[in-house]
Short mmCIF file of C-alpha atoms in Angstrom, two decimals:
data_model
loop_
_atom_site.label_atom_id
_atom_site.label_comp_id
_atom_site.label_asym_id
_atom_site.label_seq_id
_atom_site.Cartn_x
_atom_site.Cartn_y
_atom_site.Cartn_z
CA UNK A 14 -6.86 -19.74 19.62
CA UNK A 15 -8.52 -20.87 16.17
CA UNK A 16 -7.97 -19.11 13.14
CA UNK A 17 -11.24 -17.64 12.15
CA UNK A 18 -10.82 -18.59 8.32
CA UNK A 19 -11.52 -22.17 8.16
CA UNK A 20 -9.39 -22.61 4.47
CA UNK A 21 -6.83 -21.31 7.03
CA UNK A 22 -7.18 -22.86 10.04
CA UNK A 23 -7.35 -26.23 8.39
CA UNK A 24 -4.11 -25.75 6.58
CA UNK A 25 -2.36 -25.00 9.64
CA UNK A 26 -3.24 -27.61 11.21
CA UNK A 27 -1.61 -29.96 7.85
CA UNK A 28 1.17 -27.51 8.26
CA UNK A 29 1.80 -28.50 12.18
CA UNK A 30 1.64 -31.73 11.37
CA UNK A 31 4.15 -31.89 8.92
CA UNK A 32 6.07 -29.81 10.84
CA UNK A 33 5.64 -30.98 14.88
CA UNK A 34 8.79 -30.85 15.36
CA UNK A 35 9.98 -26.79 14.57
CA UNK A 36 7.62 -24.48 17.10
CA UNK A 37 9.27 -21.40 15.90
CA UNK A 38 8.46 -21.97 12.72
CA UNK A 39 4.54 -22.16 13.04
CA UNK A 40 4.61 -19.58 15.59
CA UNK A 41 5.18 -17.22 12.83
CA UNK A 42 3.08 -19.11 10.14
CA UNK A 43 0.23 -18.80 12.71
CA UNK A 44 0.43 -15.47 13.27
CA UNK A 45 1.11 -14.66 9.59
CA UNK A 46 -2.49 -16.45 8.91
CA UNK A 47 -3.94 -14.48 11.71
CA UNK A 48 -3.39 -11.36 9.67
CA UNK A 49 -4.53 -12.83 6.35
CA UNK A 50 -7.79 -13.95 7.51
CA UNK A 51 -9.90 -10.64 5.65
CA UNK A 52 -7.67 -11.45 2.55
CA UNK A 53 -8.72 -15.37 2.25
CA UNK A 54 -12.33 -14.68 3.37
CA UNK A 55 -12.60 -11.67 0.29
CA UNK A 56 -10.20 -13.94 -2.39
CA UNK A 57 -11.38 -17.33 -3.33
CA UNK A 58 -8.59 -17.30 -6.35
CA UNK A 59 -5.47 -17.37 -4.14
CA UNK A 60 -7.17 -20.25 -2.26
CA UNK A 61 -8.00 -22.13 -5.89
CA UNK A 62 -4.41 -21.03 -6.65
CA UNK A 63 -3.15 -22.61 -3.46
CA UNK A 64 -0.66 -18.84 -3.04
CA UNK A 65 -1.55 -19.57 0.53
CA UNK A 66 -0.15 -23.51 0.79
CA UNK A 67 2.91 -22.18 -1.22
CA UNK A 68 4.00 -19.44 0.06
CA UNK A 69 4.60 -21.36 3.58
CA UNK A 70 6.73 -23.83 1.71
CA UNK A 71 10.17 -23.27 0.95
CA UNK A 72 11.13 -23.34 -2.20
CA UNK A 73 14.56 -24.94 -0.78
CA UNK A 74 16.29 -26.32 1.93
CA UNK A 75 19.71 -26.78 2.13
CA UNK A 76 21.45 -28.65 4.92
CA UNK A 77 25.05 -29.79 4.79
CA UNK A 78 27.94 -31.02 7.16
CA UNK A 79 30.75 -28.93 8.17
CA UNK A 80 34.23 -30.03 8.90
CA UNK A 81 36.72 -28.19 10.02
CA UNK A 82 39.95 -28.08 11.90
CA UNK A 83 40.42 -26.54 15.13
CA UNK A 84 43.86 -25.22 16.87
CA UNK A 85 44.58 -28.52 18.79
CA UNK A 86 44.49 -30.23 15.28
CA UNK A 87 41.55 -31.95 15.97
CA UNK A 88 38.47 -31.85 13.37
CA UNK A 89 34.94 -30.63 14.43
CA UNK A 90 31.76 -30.96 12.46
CA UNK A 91 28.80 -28.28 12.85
CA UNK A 92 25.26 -28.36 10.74
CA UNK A 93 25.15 -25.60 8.05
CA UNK A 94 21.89 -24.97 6.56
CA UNK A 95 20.44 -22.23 3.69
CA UNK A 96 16.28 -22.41 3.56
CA UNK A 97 15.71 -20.50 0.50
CA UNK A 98 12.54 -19.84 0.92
CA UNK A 99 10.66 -17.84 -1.57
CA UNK A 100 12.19 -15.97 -4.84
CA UNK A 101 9.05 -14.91 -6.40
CA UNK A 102 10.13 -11.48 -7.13
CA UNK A 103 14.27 -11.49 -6.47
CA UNK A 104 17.01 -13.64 -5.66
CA UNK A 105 16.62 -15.13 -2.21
CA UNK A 106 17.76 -12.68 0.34
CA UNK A 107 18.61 -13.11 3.77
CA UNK A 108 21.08 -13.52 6.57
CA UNK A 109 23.94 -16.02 7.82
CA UNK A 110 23.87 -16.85 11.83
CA UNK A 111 26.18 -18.41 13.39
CA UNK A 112 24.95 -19.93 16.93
CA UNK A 113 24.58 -22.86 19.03
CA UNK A 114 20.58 -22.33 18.72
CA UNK A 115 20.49 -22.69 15.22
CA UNK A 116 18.50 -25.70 13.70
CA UNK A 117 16.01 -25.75 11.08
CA UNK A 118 13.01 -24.32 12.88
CA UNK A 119 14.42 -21.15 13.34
CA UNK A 120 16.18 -20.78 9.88
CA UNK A 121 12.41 -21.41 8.30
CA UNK A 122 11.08 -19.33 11.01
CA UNK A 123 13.29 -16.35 9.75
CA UNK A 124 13.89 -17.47 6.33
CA UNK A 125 9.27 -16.46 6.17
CA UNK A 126 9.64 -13.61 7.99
CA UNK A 127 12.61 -12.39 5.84
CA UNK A 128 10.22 -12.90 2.80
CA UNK A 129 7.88 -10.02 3.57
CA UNK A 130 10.47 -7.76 5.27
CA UNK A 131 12.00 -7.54 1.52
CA UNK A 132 8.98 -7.13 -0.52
CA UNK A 133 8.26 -4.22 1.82
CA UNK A 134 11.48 -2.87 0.91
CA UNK A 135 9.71 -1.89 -2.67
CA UNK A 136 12.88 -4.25 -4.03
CA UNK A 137 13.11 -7.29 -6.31
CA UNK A 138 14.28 -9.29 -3.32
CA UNK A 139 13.60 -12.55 -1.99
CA UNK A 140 13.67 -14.73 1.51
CA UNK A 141 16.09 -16.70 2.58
CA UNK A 142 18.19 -17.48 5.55
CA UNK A 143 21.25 -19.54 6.97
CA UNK A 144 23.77 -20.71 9.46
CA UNK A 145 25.32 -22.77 11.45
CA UNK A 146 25.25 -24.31 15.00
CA UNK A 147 29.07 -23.16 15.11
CA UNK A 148 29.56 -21.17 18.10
CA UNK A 149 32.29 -18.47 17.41
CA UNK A 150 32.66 -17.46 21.18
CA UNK A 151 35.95 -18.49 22.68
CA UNK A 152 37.33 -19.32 18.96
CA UNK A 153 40.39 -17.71 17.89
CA UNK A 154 40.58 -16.04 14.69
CA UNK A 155 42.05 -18.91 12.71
CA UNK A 156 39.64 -21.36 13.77
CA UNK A 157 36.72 -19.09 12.88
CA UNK A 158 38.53 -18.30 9.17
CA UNK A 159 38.86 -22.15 8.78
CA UNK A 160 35.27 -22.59 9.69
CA UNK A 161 34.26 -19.85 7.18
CA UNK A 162 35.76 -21.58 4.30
CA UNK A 163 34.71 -24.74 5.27
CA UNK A 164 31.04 -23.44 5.34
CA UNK A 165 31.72 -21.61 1.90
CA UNK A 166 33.07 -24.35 0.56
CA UNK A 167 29.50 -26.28 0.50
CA UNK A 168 27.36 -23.34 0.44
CA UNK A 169 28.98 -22.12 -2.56
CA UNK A 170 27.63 -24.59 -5.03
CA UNK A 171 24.09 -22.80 -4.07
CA UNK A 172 24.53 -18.97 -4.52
CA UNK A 173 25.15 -15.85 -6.67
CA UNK A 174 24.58 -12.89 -7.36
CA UNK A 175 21.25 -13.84 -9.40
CA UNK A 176 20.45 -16.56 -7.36
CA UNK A 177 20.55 -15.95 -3.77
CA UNK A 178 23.04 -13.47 -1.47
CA UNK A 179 23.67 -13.80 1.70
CA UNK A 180 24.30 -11.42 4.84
CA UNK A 181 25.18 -11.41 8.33
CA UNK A 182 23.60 -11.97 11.61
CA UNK A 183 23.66 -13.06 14.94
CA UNK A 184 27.93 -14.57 14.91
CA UNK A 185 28.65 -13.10 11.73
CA UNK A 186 30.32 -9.79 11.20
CA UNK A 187 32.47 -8.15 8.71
CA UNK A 188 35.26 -10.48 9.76
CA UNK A 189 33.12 -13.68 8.92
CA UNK A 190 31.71 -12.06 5.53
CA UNK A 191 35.37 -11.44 4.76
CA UNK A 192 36.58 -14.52 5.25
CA UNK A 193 33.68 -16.55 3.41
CA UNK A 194 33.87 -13.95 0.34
CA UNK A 195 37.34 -14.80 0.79
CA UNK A 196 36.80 -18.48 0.00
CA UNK A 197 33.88 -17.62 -2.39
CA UNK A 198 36.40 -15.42 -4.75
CA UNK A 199 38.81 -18.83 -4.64
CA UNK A 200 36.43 -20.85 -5.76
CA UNK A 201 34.65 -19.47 -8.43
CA UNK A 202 37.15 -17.12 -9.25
CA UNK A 203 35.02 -14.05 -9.42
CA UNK A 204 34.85 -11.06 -7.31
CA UNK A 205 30.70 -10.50 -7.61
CA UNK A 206 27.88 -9.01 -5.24
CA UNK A 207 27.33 -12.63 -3.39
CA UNK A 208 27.34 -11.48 0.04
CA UNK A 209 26.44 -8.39 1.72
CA UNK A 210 28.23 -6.55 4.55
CA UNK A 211 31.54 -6.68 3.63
CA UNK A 212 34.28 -3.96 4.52
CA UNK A 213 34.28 -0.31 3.02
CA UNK A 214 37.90 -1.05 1.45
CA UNK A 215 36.72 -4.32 -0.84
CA UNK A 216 33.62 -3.45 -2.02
CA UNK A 217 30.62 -2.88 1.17
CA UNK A 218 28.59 0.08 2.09
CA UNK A 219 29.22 2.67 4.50
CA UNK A 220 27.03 2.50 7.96
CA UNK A 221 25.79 -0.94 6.71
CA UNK A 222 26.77 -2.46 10.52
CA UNK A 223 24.26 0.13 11.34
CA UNK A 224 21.40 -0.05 9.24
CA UNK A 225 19.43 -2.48 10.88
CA UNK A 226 19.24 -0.46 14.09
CA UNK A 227 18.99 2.72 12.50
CA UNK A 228 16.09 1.10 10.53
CA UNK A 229 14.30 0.29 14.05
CA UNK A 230 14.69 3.29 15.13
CA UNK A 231 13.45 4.89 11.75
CA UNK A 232 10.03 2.52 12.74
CA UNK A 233 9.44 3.79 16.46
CA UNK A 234 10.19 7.23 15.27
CA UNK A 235 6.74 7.07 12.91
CA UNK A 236 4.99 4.95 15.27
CA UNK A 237 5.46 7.33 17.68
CA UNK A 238 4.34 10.08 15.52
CA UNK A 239 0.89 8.98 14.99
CA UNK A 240 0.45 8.87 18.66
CA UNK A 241 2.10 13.20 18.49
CA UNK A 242 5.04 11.52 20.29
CA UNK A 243 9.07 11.92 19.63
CA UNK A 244 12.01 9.81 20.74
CA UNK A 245 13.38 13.33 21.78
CA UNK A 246 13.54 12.97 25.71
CA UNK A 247 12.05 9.49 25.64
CA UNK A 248 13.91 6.79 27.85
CA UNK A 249 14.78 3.25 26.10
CA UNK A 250 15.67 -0.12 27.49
CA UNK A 251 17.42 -1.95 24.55
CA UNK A 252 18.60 -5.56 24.59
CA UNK A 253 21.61 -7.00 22.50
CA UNK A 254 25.22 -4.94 22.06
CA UNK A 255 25.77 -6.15 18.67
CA UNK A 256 24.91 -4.64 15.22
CA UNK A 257 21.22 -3.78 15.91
CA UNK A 258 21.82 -3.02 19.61
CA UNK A 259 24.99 -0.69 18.27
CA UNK A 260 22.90 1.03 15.59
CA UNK A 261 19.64 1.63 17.55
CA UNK A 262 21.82 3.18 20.32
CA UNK A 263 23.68 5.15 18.20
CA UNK A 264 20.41 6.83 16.15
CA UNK A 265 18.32 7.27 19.19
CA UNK A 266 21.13 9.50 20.99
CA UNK A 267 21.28 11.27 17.59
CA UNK A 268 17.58 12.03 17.90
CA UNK A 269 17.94 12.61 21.35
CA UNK A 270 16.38 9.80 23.10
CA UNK A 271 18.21 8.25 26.40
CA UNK A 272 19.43 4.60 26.51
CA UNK A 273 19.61 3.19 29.79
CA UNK A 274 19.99 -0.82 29.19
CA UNK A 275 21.85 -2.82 27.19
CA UNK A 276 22.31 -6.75 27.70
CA UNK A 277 23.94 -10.14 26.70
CA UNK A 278 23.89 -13.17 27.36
CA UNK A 279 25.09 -13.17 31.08
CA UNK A 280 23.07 -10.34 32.06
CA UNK A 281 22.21 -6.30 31.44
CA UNK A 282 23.40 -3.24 32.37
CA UNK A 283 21.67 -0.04 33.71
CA UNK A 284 22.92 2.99 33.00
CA UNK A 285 21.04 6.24 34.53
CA UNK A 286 23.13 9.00 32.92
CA UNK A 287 22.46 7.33 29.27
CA UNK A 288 24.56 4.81 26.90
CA UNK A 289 25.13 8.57 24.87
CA UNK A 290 28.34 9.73 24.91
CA UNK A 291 30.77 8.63 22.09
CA UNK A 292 33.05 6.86 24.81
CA UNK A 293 30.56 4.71 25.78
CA UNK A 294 28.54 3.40 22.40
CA UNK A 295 32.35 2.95 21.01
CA UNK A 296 32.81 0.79 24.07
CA UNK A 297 29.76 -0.84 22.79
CA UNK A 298 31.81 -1.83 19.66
CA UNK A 299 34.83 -3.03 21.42
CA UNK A 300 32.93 -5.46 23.48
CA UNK A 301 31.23 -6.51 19.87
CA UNK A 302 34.27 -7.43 18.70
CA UNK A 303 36.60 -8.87 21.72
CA UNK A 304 34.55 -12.21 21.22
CA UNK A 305 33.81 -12.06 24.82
CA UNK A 306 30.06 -11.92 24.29
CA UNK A 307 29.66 -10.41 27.82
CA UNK A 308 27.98 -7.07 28.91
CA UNK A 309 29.47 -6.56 32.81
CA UNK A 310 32.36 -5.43 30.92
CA UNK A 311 30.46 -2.41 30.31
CA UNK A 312 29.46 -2.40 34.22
CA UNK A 313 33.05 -2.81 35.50
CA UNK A 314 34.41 -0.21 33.35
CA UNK A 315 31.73 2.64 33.45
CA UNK A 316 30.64 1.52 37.17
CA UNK A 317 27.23 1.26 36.22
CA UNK A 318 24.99 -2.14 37.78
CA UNK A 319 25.22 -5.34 35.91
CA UNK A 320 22.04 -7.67 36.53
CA UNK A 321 23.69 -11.13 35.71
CA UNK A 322 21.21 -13.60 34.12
CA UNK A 323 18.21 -11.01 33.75
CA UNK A 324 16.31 -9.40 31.01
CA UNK A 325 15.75 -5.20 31.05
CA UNK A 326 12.02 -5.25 30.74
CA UNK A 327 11.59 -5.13 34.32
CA UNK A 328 13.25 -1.52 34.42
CA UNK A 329 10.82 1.51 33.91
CA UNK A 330 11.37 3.35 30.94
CA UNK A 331 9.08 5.11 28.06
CA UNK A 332 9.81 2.29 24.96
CA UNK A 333 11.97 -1.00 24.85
CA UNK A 334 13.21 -2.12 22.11
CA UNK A 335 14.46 -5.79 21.41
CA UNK A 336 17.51 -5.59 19.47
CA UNK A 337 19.22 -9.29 20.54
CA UNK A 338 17.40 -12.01 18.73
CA UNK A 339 14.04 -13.35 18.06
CA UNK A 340 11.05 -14.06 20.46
CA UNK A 341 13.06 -11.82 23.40
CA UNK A 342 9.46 -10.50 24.57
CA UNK A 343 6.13 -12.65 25.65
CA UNK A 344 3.19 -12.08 27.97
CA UNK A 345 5.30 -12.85 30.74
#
């Protein structure tokens, strides 16, 4: 479908050609133009300016090898990678994942998105995001602490406190931000506000695991409104069981709505009576942190049905709500 700006539509086709090779990247630059189209056809001086070229350019990209030393002894090398992408009104800003999917489509893919998510924060913040292709399921503790500092040891040399902070995502938890603050602290010697999402004791915020999902849930909660809806007696289907998936569980039972799914990456589980009682969302937490990555856990212990290798959308409920990872819903 053509963009119906031509400025726009003929700078994203330059922009897919310089960059054939990352679709999830100009997915989102697509659909980001798609909106803009009444601002470039009313404002001539942000095309003469070229705001609109620029701002799909990162002002950085970052991509470094990562050696390491796993418990047989051996050493294993992953891809790290930092895209800071835009700082024009705060240090860059943005999330660490750690995941076999990670290459540099989706880190610039994220790293845009990211952008706008902060400045609608009201907050001098910028974009940015990060990772690695390291894939902490089925690592043991030491092997994911010598990872850490191996990744901290390069990304180090391109972060601060005024410059660009990091937080976690998708493989990275309070464990992993402790353990590459860790590594920060020994090598600058500092203990600063680099990374976000540490634990309460050194220096983190309370309910920050939570915050993303509570902030999703925040967003239905006024969508629904203008519509003279409430989540009160709604049914959900949520995907994930990690931070988001944790949080937006967690607030919608607060507000009274009824969970029935939650997934991973061998399946989902359906739960008629509700994911709502404080047994089962701190069940929810357990599973987050056994490093299992698996959801029939839930299934076997609550006896509730497990659908292994499926998606929840299928199941009828009033909202869903994709709390797992990017691009979980399409016309399909």
């Amino acid at each position: 479908m053509q963009i119906k700006n031509q400025y726009l539509a003929d700078l994203y086709e330059e922009i897919s050609k310089k960059n054939s090779n990352e679709p999830e990247f100009l997915q989102t630059v697509y659909e980001v133009f798609e909106s803009l189209v009444p601002v470039a056809d009313k404002r001539q001086d942000l095309i003469d300016a070229g705001v609109f070229s620029r701002m799909v350019e990162p002002e950085r990209t970052i991509i470094f090898r990562v050696s390491w030393v796993d418990d047989n002894g051996k050493v294993q090398v992953n891809r790290g990678y930092r895209v800071q992408f835009n700082s024009a009104i705060g240090p860059y800003k943005g999330g660490l994942r750690f995941h076999p999917s990670v290459n540099l489509s989706i880190m610039k893919f994220l790293g845009f998105e990211q952008t706008f998510k902060n400045s609608l924060t009201g907050l001098p913040m910028g974009g940015g995001k990060g990772g690695s292709d390291f894939d902490p399921k089925g690592k043991s503790d030491g092997e994911i602490m010598r990872f850490c500092q191996s990744f901290m040891t390069e990304l180090a040399k391109h972060i601060g406190p005024d410059t660009d902070v990091p937080a976690g995502d998708i493989g990275v938890g309070a464990r992993e931000i402790g353990y590459l603050f860790g590594q920060y602290k020994r090598l600058r010697n500092e203990f600063t506000g680099v990374l976000t999402g540490k634990g309460f004791s050194y220096g983190g915020s309370r309910i920050r695991p939570e915050a993303t999902g509570y902030g999703a849930v925040y967003y239905v909660e006024n969508l629904l409104a203008t519509y003279g809806e409430e989540i009160k007696g709604k049914t959900f289907a949520v995907s994930g069981f990690g931070n988001v998936a944790w949080g937006t569980v967690q607030k919608l039972t607060e507000l009274g709505g009824k969970v029935v799914t939650i997934s991973g990456p061998d399946g989902y589980i359906y739960d008629k009576d509700g994911v709502n009682t404080p047994e089962k969302i701190a069940y929810m937490l357990e599973m987050r942190t056994s490093n299992r990555n698996r959801v029939e856990d839930y299934a076997d212990k609550f006896g509730v049905p497990f659908f292994a290798g499926k998606k929840p959308w299928g199941e009828k409920v009033d909202v869903i709500m994709p709390c797992a990872t990017q691009n979980e819903v399409n016309l399909d």
